[in-house]
């Protein structure tokens, strides 16, 4: 009887230890860097790029920012209305943001490009923050590239 008690106690201690170790690693992983190396294939507009990992191509929507559109689509007309701009001003601002991102990419072409992945949106695009080495591209676009702060709702 005493032997079973020790065995159950040992089992409980092992379960506790396994639980502790699991929680420790889960916590560590939650705070770990989630930056994935990517290759930029094309800059679509100020807040969207096409990227590649190995042979897999996908779109990335930069989180936390919203840039003006670069062509006359419904959203561009809505941006014009909401910001009291003409459609031509919206498209001009959109192209300026796109060119800012292209220039930033050209200046950092020799640096590694990383995606800090934040999920997938309802259109199937990856959501994330782009880094050129340690340079946060999303912040640069917000501060200097003519993009607005935007809380993305998937």
Coordinates of N, CA and C in Angstrom, one line a residue:
X1 N 0.8 -1.2 0.0 CA 0.0 0.0 0.0 C 0.9 1.3 0.0
X2 N 1.9 1.2 0.8 CA 2.8 2.3 0.9 C 3.5 2.6 -0.4
X3 N 3.8 1.5 -1.1 CA 4.5 1.5 -2.4 C 3.6 2.3 -3.4
X4 N 2.3 1.9 -3.5 CA 1.4 2.6 -4.4 C 1.3 4.1 -4.1
X5 N 1.3 4.4 -2.9 CA 1.2 5.8 -2.5 C 2.4 6.6 -3.1
X6 N 3.6 6.0 -2.9 CA 4.8 6.7 -3.4 C 4.7 6.8 -5.0
X7 N 4.2 5.7 -5.6 CA 4.1 5.7 -7.1 C 3.2 6.8 -7.5
X8 N 2.0 6.9 -6.9 CA 1.1 8.0 -7.3 C 1.7 9.4 -7.0
X9 N 2.4 9.5 -5.9 CA 3.0 10.8 -5.6 C 4.1 11.1 -6.6
X10 N 4.8 10.1 -7.0 CA 5.9 10.3 -8.0 C 5.2 10.7 -9.3
X11 N 4.1 10.0 -9.7 CA 3.4 10.4 -10.9 C 2.9 11.8 -10.9
X12 N 2.3 12.2 -9.7 CA 1.9 13.6 -9.6 C 3.0 14.6 -9.7
X13 N 4.1 14.3 -9.1 CA 5.3 15.2 -9.2 C 5.8 15.3 -10.7
X14 N 5.8 14.1 -11.4 CA 6.2 14.1 -12.8 C 5.2 15.0 -13.6
X15 N 3.9 14.8 -13.4 CA 2.9 15.6 -14.1 C 3.1 17.1 -13.8
X16 N 3.3 17.4 -12.5 CA 3.5 18.8 -12.2 C 4.8 19.4 -12.8
X17 N 5.8 18.6 -12.9 CA 7.1 19.0 -13.5 C 6.9 19.2 -15.0
X18 N 6.2 18.3 -15.6 CA 5.9 18.4 -17.1 C 5.0 19.6 -17.4
X19 N 4.0 19.8 -16.5 CA 3.2 21.0 -16.7 C 4.0 22.3 -16.6
X20 N 4.8 22.3 -15.6 CA 5.7 23.5 -15.3 C 6.6 23.8 -16.5
X21 N 7.3 22.7 -17.0 CA 8.2 22.9 -18.1 C 7.4 23.3 -19.4
X22 N 6.2 22.7 -19.6 CA 5.4 23.1 -20.8 C 5.0 24.6 -20.7
X23 N 4.5 25.0 -19.5 CA 4.2 26.4 -19.4 C 5.4 27.3 -19.5
X24 N 6.5 26.9 -19.1 CA 7.7 27.7 -19.2 C 8.1 27.9 -20.7
X25 N 8.0 26.8 -21.5 CA 8.4 26.9 -22.9 C 7.3 27.7 -23.7
X26 N 6.1 27.5 -23.3 CA 5.0 28.3 -24.0 C 5.2 29.8 -23.7
X27 N 5.5 30.1 -22.5 CA 5.7 31.5 -22.1 C 6.9 32.1 -22.9
X28 N 8.0 31.3 -22.9 CA 9.2 31.8 -23.6 C 8.9 32.0 -25.1
X29 N 8.2 31.0 -25.7 CA 7.9 31.1 -27.1 C 7.0 32.3 -27.4
X30 N 6.1 32.7 -26.5 CA 5.2 33.8 -26.7 C 5.9 35.1 -26.8
X31 N 7.1 35.2 -26.1 CA 7.9 36.4 -26.1 C 9.0 36.4 -27.1
X32 N 9.2 35.2 -27.8 CA 10.3 35.1 -28.7 C 10.0 35.9 -30.0
X33 N 11.1 36.2 -30.7 CA 10.9 36.9 -32.0 C 10.1 36.1 -32.9
X34 N 9.2 36.7 -33.6 CA 8.4 36.0 -34.6 C 8.7 36.5 -36.0
X35 N 9.9 37.0 -36.2 CA 10.2 37.6 -37.5 C 10.7 36.4 -38.5
X36 N 10.1 36.5 -39.7 CA 10.3 35.4 -40.7 C 11.0 36.1 -41.8
X37 N 12.2 35.6 -42.3 CA 12.8 36.1 -43.4 C 12.0 35.9 -44.7
X38 N 11.8 37.0 -45.5 CA 11.1 37.0 -46.7 C 11.8 37.7 -47.8
X39 N 11.3 37.5 -49.0 CA 11.9 38.3 -50.2 C 10.7 39.1 -50.7
X40 N 11.0 40.4 -51.0 CA 9.9 41.2 -51.6 C 10.0 41.1 -53.1
X41 N 8.8 40.7 -53.7 CA 8.7 40.5 -55.1 C 8.3 41.8 -55.8
X42 N 7.3 42.5 -55.1 CA 6.7 43.7 -55.7 C 6.0 44.5 -54.7
X43 N 6.1 45.8 -54.8 CA 5.4 46.7 -54.0 C 4.1 47.1 -54.7
X44 N 3.0 46.7 -54.1 CA 1.6 46.9 -54.7 C 1.2 48.4 -54.5
X45 N 1.2 48.8 -53.3 CA 1.0 50.2 -52.9 C 1.7 50.5 -51.6
X46 N 1.3 51.6 -50.9 CA 2.0 52.0 -49.7 C 1.9 51.0 -48.5
X47 N 0.8 50.2 -48.5 CA 0.6 49.3 -47.4 C 0.4 47.9 -47.8
X48 N 0.8 47.5 -49.0 CA 0.6 46.1 -49.5 C 1.8 45.8 -50.3
X49 N 2.4 44.6 -50.1 CA 3.5 44.1 -50.9 C 3.2 42.6 -51.3
X50 N 3.9 42.2 -52.3 CA 3.9 40.8 -52.6 C 5.2 40.2 -52.2
X51 N 5.2 39.1 -51.5 CA 6.4 38.5 -50.9 C 6.6 37.0 -51.3
X52 N 7.7 36.5 -50.9 CA 8.0 35.1 -51.2 C 8.8 34.5 -50.1
X53 N 8.4 33.3 -49.7 CA 9.2 32.5 -48.8 C 9.5 31.1 -49.5
X54 N 10.7 30.8 -49.8 CA 11.1 29.7 -50.6 C 10.3 29.8 -52.0
X55 N 9.4 28.9 -52.3 CA 8.7 29.1 -53.6 C 7.3 29.6 -53.4
X56 N 6.9 29.9 -52.2 CA 5.5 30.3 -51.8 C 5.4 31.8 -51.9
X57 N 4.5 32.3 -52.8 CA 4.3 33.7 -53.0 C 3.0 34.1 -52.3
X58 N 2.9 35.3 -51.7 CA 1.7 35.7 -51.0 C 1.7 37.2 -50.9
X59 N 0.6 37.8 -50.6 CA 0.4 39.2 -50.3 C 0.5 39.5 -48.8
X60 N 1.1 40.6 -48.5 CA 1.3 41.1 -47.1 C 0.6 42.4 -47.0
X61 N -0.3 42.6 -46.1 CA -0.9 43.8 -45.7 C -0.2 44.3 -44.5
X62 N 0.4 45.5 -44.5 CA 1.2 46.1 -43.4 C 0.2 46.5 -42.3
X63 N 0.3 46.0 -41.1 CA -0.6 46.4 -40.0 C -0.3 47.7 -39.4
X64 N -1.3 48.3 -38.9 CA -1.1 49.6 -38.1 C -1.1 50.8 -39.0
X65 N -1.1 50.7 -40.3 CA -1.1 51.9 -41.2 C -2.2 51.7 -42.3
X66 N -2.6 52.8 -42.8 CA -3.5 52.8 -44.0 C -3.0 53.9 -44.9
X67 N -2.6 53.5 -46.1 CA -2.2 54.5 -47.1 C -3.3 54.8 -48.1
X68 N -3.2 55.9 -48.8 CA -4.2 56.2 -49.8 C -4.1 55.3 -51.0
X69 N -5.2 55.1 -51.7 CA -5.2 54.2 -52.8 C -4.4 54.8 -54.0
X70 N -4.0 53.9 -54.9 CA -3.2 54.4 -56.1 C -4.0 54.3 -57.4
X71 N -5.2 53.9 -57.3 CA -6.0 53.9 -58.5 C -7.5 54.2 -58.2
X72 N -8.3 54.4 -59.2 CA -9.7 54.9 -58.9 C -10.6 53.7 -58.6
X73 N -10.5 53.2 -57.4 CA -11.4 52.1 -57.0 C -12.4 52.7 -55.9
X74 N -13.4 52.0 -55.6 CA -14.4 52.4 -54.6 C -13.7 53.0 -53.3
X75 N -12.8 52.3 -52.8 CA -12.1 52.7 -51.6 C -11.5 54.1 -51.7
X76 N -10.9 54.4 -52.9 CA -10.3 55.7 -53.1 C -11.3 56.8 -53.1
X77 N -12.5 56.6 -53.6 CA -13.5 57.6 -53.6 C -14.0 57.8 -52.1
X78 N -14.0 56.7 -51.4 CA -14.4 56.8 -50.0 C -13.4 57.6 -49.2
X79 N -12.1 57.4 -49.5 CA -11.0 58.1 -48.8 C -11.1 59.6 -49.2
X80 N -11.4 59.9 -50.5 CA -11.6 61.3 -50.9 C -12.7 61.9 -50.1
X81 N -13.8 61.3 -50.0 CA -15.0 61.8 -49.3 C -14.7 62.0 -47.8
X82 N -14.1 61.0 -47.2 CA -13.8 61.1 -45.7 C -12.8 62.1 -45.4
X83 N -11.8 62.4 -46.3 CA -10.7 63.3 -46.0 C -10.8 64.6 -46.7
X84 N -12.0 64.9 -47.3 CA -12.3 66.1 -48.0 C -11.2 66.4 -49.1
X85 N -10.9 65.4 -49.9 CA -9.9 65.5 -50.9 C -10.6 65.2 -52.3
X86 N -10.0 65.6 -53.4 CA -10.4 65.2 -54.7 C -9.9 63.8 -54.9
X87 N -10.5 63.1 -55.8 CA -10.0 61.7 -56.2 C -8.5 61.8 -56.7
X88 N -8.2 62.8 -57.4 CA -6.8 63.0 -58.0 C -5.8 63.2 -56.8
X89 N -6.2 63.9 -55.8 CA -5.4 64.1 -54.6 C -5.1 62.8 -53.9
X90 N -6.2 62.0 -53.8 CA -6.0 60.7 -53.1 C -5.0 59.8 -53.9
X91 N -5.2 59.8 -55.2 CA -4.3 58.9 -56.0 C -2.9 59.4 -56.0
X92 N -2.7 60.8 -56.0 CA -1.4 61.4 -55.9 C -0.7 61.0 -54.6
X93 N -1.5 61.1 -53.4 CA -0.9 60.8 -52.1 C -0.6 59.3 -52.1
X94 N -1.5 58.5 -52.7 CA -1.3 57.0 -52.7 C 0.0 56.7 -53.4
X95 N 0.2 57.3 -54.6 CA 1.4 57.1 -55.3 C 2.7 57.6 -54.6
X96 N 2.6 58.7 -53.9 CA 3.7 59.2 -53.1 C 4.1 58.2 -52.0
X97 N 3.1 57.6 -51.3 CA 3.4 56.5 -50.3 C 4.0 55.3 -51.0
X98 N 3.5 54.9 -52.1 CA 4.1 53.8 -52.8 C 5.6 54.0 -53.2
X99 N 5.8 55.2 -53.7 CA 7.2 55.6 -54.1 C 8.1 55.7 -52.9
X100 N 7.6 56.2 -51.8 CA 8.4 56.3 -50.6 C 8.8 54.9 -50.1
X101 N 7.9 53.9 -50.2 CA 8.2 52.5 -49.8 C 9.2 51.9 -50.8
X102 N 9.0 52.2 -52.1 CA 10.0 51.7 -53.1 C 11.4 52.3 -52.9
X103 N 11.4 53.6 -52.6 CA 12.7 54.2 -52.4 C 13.4 53.6 -51.1
X104 N 12.6 53.4 -50.0 CA 13.1 52.9 -48.8 C 13.6 51.5 -49.0
X105 N 12.9 50.7 -49.9 CA 13.4 49.3 -50.2 C 14.7 49.4 -51.0
X106 N 14.7 50.3 -52.0 CA 16.0 50.4 -52.8 C 17.2 50.8 -51.9
X107 N 16.9 51.7 -50.9 CA 18.0 52.1 -50.0 C 18.5 51.0 -49.1
X108 N 17.6 50.0 -48.9 CA 17.9 48.9 -47.9 C 17.9 47.6 -48.6
X109 N 18.2 47.6 -49.9 CA 18.1 46.3 -50.7 C 19.1 45.3 -50.2
X110 N 20.2 45.7 -49.7 CA 21.2 44.8 -49.2 C 21.0 44.2 -47.8
X111 N 20.0 44.8 -47.1 CA 19.6 44.4 -45.8 C 18.7 43.2 -45.9
X112 N 18.6 42.4 -44.8 CA 17.6 41.3 -44.8 C 16.2 41.9 -44.5
X113 N 15.2 41.2 -45.1 CA 13.8 41.7 -45.0 C 13.1 40.6 -44.2
X114 N 12.4 41.1 -43.1 CA 11.7 40.2 -42.2 C 10.2 40.6 -42.2
X115 N 9.4 39.6 -41.9 CA 8.0 39.8 -41.7 C 7.7 39.4 -40.2
X116 N 7.2 40.3 -39.4 CA 6.7 40.0 -38.1 C 5.2 39.6 -38.3
X117 N 4.9 38.4 -38.4 CA 3.6 37.9 -38.8 C 2.5 38.1 -37.7
X118 N 1.4 38.7 -38.1 CA 0.3 39.0 -37.2 C -1.0 38.2 -37.5
X119 N -1.0 37.4 -38.5 CA -2.2 36.6 -38.8 C -2.6 36.8 -40.3
X120 N -3.8 36.3 -40.6 CA -4.3 36.4 -42.0 C -5.6 37.2 -42.0
X121 N -5.8 38.1 -43.0 CA -7.1 38.8 -43.0 C -8.1 38.1 -43.8
X122 N -9.3 38.7 -43.9 CA -10.4 38.0 -44.6 C -10.2 37.9 -46.1
X123 N -9.2 38.6 -46.6 CA -8.9 38.5 -48.0 C -7.8 37.5 -48.3
X124 N -7.3 36.8 -47.3 CA -6.3 35.8 -47.4 C -4.8 36.4 -47.4
X125 N -4.7 37.7 -47.1 CA -3.4 38.3 -47.0 C -2.8 38.1 -45.7
X126 N -1.5 37.9 -45.7 CA -0.7 37.9 -44.4 C -0.8 39.3 -43.8
X127 N -0.9 39.4 -42.5 CA -0.9 40.7 -41.8 C 0.4 40.8 -41.1
X128 N 1.1 41.9 -41.1 CA 2.4 42.0 -40.4 C 3.1 43.3 -40.5
X129 N 4.2 43.3 -39.8 CA 5.2 44.4 -39.8 C 6.4 44.0 -40.6
X130 N 6.8 44.8 -41.5 CA 8.0 44.5 -42.3 C 9.2 45.3 -41.7
X131 N 10.3 44.5 -41.7 CA 11.6 45.1 -41.2 C 12.6 44.9 -42.2
X132 N 13.4 46.0 -42.4 CA 14.7 45.9 -43.2 C 15.8 45.9 -42.1
X133 N 16.3 44.7 -41.8 CA 17.1 44.5 -40.6 C 16.3 44.8 -39.4
X134 N 16.7 45.9 -38.7 CA 15.9 46.3 -37.5 C 15.0 47.5 -37.8
X135 N 15.0 48.1 -39.0 CA 14.2 49.2 -39.3 C 12.7 48.8 -39.5
X136 N 11.9 49.4 -38.7 CA 10.4 49.1 -38.8 C 9.8 49.9 -39.9
X137 N 9.5 49.2 -41.0 CA 9.0 49.9 -42.2 C 7.6 50.5 -42.0
X138 N 6.8 49.8 -41.3 CA 5.4 50.3 -41.0 C 5.5 51.7 -40.3
X139 N 6.4 51.8 -39.3 CA 6.6 53.0 -38.5 C 7.1 54.1 -39.5
X140 N 8.0 53.8 -40.3 CA 8.6 54.8 -41.3 C 7.5 55.3 -42.2
X141 N 6.6 54.4 -42.7 CA 5.5 54.8 -43.5 C 4.5 55.7 -42.8
X142 N 4.3 55.4 -41.5 CA 3.4 56.2 -40.7 C 4.0 57.6 -40.5
X143 N 5.3 57.6 -40.1 CA 5.9 58.9 -39.7 C 6.3 59.8 -40.9
X144 N 6.8 59.1 -42.0 CA 7.3 59.9 -43.1 C 6.7 59.6 -44.5
X145 N 6.0 58.5 -44.6 CA 5.5 58.1 -45.9 C 4.1 58.5 -46.2
X146 N 3.4 59.3 -45.4 CA 2.1 59.8 -45.8 C 1.0 58.8 -45.4
X147 N 1.2 57.8 -44.6 CA 0.2 56.8 -44.3 C -0.4 57.2 -42.9
X148 N -1.6 56.8 -42.7 CA -2.3 57.1 -41.5 C -2.3 55.9 -40.5
X149 N -2.5 56.1 -39.3 CA -2.6 55.0 -38.3 C -4.0 54.3 -38.6
X150 N -3.9 53.0 -38.5 CA -5.1 52.2 -38.8 C -5.1 51.0 -38.0
X151 N -6.3 50.7 -37.3 CA -6.4 49.5 -36.6 C -7.2 48.6 -37.5
X152 N -6.5 47.5 -38.0 CA -7.1 46.6 -39.0 C -8.1 45.7 -38.3
X153 N -9.2 45.5 -38.9 CA -10.2 44.6 -38.5 C -10.3 43.5 -39.5
X154 N -9.9 42.3 -39.1 CA -10.0 41.2 -40.1 C -11.3 40.6 -40.2

